[in-house]
Short mmCIF file of C-alpha atoms and ligand atoms in Angstrom, two decimals:
data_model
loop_
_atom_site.label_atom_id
_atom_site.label_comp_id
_atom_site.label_asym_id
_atom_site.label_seq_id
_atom_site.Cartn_x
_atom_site.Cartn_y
_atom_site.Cartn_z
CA UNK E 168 18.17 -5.56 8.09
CA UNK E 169 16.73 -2.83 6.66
CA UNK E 170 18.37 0.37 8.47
CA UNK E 171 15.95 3.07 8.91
CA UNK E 172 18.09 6.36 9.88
CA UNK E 173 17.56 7.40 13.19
CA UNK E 174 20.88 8.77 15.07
CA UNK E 175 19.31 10.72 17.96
CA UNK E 176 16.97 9.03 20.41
CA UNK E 177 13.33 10.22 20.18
CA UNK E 178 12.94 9.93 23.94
CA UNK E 179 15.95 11.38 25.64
CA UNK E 180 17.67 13.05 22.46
CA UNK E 181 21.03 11.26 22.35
CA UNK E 182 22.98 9.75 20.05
CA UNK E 183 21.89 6.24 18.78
CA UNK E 184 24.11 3.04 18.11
CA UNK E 185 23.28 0.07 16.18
CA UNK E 186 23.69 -3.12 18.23
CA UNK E 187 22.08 -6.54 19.18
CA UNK E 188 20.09 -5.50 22.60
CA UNK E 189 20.59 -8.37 25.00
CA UNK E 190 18.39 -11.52 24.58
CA UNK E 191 17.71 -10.24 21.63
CA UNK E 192 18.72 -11.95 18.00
CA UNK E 193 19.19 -8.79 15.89
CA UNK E 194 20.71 -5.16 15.22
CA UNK E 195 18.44 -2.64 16.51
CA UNK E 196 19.04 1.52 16.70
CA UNK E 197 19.54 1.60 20.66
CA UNK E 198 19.82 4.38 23.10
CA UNK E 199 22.59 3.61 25.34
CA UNK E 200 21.96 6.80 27.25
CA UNK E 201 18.57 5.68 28.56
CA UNK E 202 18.14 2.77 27.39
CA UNK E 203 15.40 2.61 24.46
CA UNK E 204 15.26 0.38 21.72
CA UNK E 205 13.84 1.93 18.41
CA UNK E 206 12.11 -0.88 17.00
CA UNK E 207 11.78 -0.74 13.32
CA UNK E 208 8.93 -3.01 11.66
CA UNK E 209 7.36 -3.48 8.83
CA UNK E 210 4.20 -0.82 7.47
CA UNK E 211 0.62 -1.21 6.81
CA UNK E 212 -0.53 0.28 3.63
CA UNK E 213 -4.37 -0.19 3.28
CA UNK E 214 -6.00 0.22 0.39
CA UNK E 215 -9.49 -0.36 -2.25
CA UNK E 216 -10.61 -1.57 -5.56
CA UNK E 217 -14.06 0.23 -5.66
CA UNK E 218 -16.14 0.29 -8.95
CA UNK E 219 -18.98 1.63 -10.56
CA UNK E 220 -21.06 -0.15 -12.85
CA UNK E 221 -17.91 -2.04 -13.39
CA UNK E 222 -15.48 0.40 -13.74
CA UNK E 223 -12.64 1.18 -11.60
CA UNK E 224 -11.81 3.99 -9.80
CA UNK E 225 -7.98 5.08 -10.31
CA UNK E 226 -6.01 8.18 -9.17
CA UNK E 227 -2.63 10.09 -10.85
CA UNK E 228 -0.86 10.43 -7.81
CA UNK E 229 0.44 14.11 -7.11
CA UNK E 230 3.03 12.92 -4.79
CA UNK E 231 6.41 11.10 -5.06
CA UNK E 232 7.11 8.88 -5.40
CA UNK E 233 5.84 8.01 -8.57
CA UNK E 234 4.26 11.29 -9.22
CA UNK E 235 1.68 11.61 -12.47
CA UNK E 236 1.31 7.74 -12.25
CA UNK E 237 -1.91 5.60 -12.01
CA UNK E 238 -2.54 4.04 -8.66
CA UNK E 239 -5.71 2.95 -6.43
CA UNK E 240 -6.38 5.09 -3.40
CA UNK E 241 -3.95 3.12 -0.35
CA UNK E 242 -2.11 4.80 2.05
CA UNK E 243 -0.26 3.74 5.04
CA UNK E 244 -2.21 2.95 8.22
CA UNK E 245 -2.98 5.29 10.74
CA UNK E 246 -2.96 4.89 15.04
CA UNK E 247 -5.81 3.37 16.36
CA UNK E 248 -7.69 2.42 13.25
CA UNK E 249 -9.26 -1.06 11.35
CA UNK E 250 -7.88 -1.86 8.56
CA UNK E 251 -11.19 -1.22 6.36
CA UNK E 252 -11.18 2.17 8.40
CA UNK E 253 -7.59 3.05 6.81
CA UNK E 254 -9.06 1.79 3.46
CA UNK E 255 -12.29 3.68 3.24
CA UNK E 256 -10.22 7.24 4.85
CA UNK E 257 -7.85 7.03 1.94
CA UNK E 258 -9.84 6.41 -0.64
CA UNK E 259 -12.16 9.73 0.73
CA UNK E 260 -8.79 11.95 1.32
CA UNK E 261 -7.52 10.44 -2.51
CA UNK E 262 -10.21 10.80 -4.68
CA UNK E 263 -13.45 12.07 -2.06
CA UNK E 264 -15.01 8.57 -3.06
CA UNK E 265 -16.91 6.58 -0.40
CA UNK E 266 -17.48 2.78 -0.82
CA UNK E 267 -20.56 1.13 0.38
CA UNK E 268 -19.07 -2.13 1.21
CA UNK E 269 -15.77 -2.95 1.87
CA UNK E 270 -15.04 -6.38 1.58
CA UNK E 271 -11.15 -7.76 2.10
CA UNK E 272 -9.62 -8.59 -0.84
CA UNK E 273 -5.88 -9.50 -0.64
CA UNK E 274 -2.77 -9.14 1.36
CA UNK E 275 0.43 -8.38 -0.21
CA UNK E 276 4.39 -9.06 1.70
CA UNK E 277 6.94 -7.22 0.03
CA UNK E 278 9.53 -8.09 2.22
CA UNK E 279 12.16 -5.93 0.56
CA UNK E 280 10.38 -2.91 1.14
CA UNK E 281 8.83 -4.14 4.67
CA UNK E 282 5.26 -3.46 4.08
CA UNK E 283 2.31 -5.31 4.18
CA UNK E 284 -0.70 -3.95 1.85
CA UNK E 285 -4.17 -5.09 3.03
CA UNK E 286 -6.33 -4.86 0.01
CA UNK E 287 -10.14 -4.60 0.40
CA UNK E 288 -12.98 -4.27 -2.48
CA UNK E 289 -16.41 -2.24 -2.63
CA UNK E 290 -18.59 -0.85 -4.67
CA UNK E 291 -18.83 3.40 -4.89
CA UNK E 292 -21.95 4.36 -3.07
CA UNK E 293 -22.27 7.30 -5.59
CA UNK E 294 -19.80 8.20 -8.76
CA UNK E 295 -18.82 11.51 -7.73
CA UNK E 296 -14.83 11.22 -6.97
CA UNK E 297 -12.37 13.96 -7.61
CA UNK E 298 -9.33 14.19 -6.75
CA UNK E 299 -8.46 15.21 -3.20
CA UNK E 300 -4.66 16.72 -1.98
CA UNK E 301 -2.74 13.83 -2.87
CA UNK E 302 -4.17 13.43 -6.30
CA UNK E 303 -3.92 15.00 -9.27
CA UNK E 304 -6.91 13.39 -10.89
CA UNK E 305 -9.27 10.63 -10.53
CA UNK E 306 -11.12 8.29 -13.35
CA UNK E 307 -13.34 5.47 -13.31
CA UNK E 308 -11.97 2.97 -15.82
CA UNK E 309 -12.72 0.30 -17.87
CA UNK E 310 -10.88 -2.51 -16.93
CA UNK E 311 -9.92 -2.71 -21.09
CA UNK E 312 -9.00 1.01 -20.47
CA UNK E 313 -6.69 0.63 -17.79
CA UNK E 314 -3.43 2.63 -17.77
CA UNK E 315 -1.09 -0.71 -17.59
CA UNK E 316 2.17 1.06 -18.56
CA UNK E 317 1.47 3.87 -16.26
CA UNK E 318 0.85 2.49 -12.67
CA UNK E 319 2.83 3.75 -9.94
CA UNK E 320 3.56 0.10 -7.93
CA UNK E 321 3.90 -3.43 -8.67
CA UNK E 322 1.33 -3.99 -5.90
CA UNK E 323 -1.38 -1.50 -7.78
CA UNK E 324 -1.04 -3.86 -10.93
CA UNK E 325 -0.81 -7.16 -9.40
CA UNK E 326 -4.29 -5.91 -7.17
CA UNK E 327 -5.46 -4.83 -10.37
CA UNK E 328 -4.22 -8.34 -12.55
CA UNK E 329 -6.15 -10.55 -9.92
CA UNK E 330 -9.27 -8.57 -9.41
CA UNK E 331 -9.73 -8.88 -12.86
CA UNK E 332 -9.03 -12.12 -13.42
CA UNK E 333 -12.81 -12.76 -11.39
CA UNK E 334 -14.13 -9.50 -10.07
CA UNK E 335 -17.45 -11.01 -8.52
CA UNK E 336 -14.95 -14.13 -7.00
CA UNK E 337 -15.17 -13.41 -2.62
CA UNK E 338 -11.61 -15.08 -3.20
CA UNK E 339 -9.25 -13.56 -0.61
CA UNK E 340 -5.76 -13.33 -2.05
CA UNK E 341 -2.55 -14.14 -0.13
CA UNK E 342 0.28 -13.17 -2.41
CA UNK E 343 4.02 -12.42 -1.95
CA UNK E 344 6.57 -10.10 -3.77
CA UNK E 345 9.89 -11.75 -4.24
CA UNK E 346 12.50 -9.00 -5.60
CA UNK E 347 14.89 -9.85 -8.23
CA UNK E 348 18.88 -8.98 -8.49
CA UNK E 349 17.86 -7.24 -12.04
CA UNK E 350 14.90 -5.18 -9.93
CA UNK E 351 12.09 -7.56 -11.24
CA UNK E 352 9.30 -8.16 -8.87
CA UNK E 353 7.50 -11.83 -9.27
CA UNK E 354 4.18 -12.46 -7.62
CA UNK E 355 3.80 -15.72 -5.47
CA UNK E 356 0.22 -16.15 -5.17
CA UNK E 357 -1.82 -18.90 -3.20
ZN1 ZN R 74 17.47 7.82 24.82
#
């Protein structure tokens, strides 16, 4: 497992210990003082391929990791919201660009970082992006323009490798990250 740091309970404010809870199958951080188990799962990053007139909106992050790379506007899901409604706030908050139509386009597993990306497409509903807090700038690309050797995640090229490979294709993607012992990341895709 994966062990997220967290040695003081967040409820009662006491020391945690890693342990299998009872009737349970795996380590988790436990409070033995009151009795809470602090589940760790995996993260929702949602994110958007939006064009105009073919090109492809792309932000330089201003943010590690990976600051001053290339990436599409995704961020990790927040409380109480849709999936498209994570998408369509991070692309505004990123680059102040609002899609008309936000169609899904792929999910990504990468189980060794334990997310889950939920990739969705859409057209801008006007060209006017710039960048918001998180970015340092914003561009609308040509897909023969784009910044290959400069994109901040695996996930951002493979999005970016598929969407291009058909961009008017409905095709939802289902596609997998398997990790390599010499760091390289290979894309299962079905
Ligand atoms: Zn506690």
């Amino acid at each position: 497992m994966s062990r997220i740091a967290q040695n003081y309970c967040s409820v009662c404010g006491e020391k945690t210990v890693c342990c299998v809870p009872a009737g349970d199958n795996r380590e988790r951080v436990v409070c033995e003082h009151c009795g809470t188990v602090h589940y760790s799962n995996p993260n929702n990053v949602c994110g958007a391929i939006l064009t105009w007139q073919g090109k492809i909106l792309l932000c330089k992050r201003a943010i590690e990791p990976r600051y001053g790379l290339w990436t599409l506007p995704a961020g990790f899901m927040e409380n109480g919201e849709t999936l498209a409604e994570a998408a369509a706030r991070e692309s505004m908050e990123e680059a102040n660009a609002r899609a008309r139509e936000l169609k899904l386009f792929g999910v990504f597993s990468l189980p060794h970082i334990s997310q889950v990306y939920v990739m969705f497409k859409g057209e801008l509903a006007t060209p006017e992006v710039s960048p918001g807090i998180e970015s340092l700038e914003t561009a609308l690309v040509e897909p023969e323009d784009i910044p290959w050797d400069d994109l901040a995640f695996p996930v951002v090229r493979q999005s970016l490798k598929l969407y291009l490979q058909d961009p008017a294709s409905d095709r939802v993607h289902n596609a997998t990250a398997i990790r390599h012992e010499d760091g390289r990341i290979e894309w299962l895709s079905n």
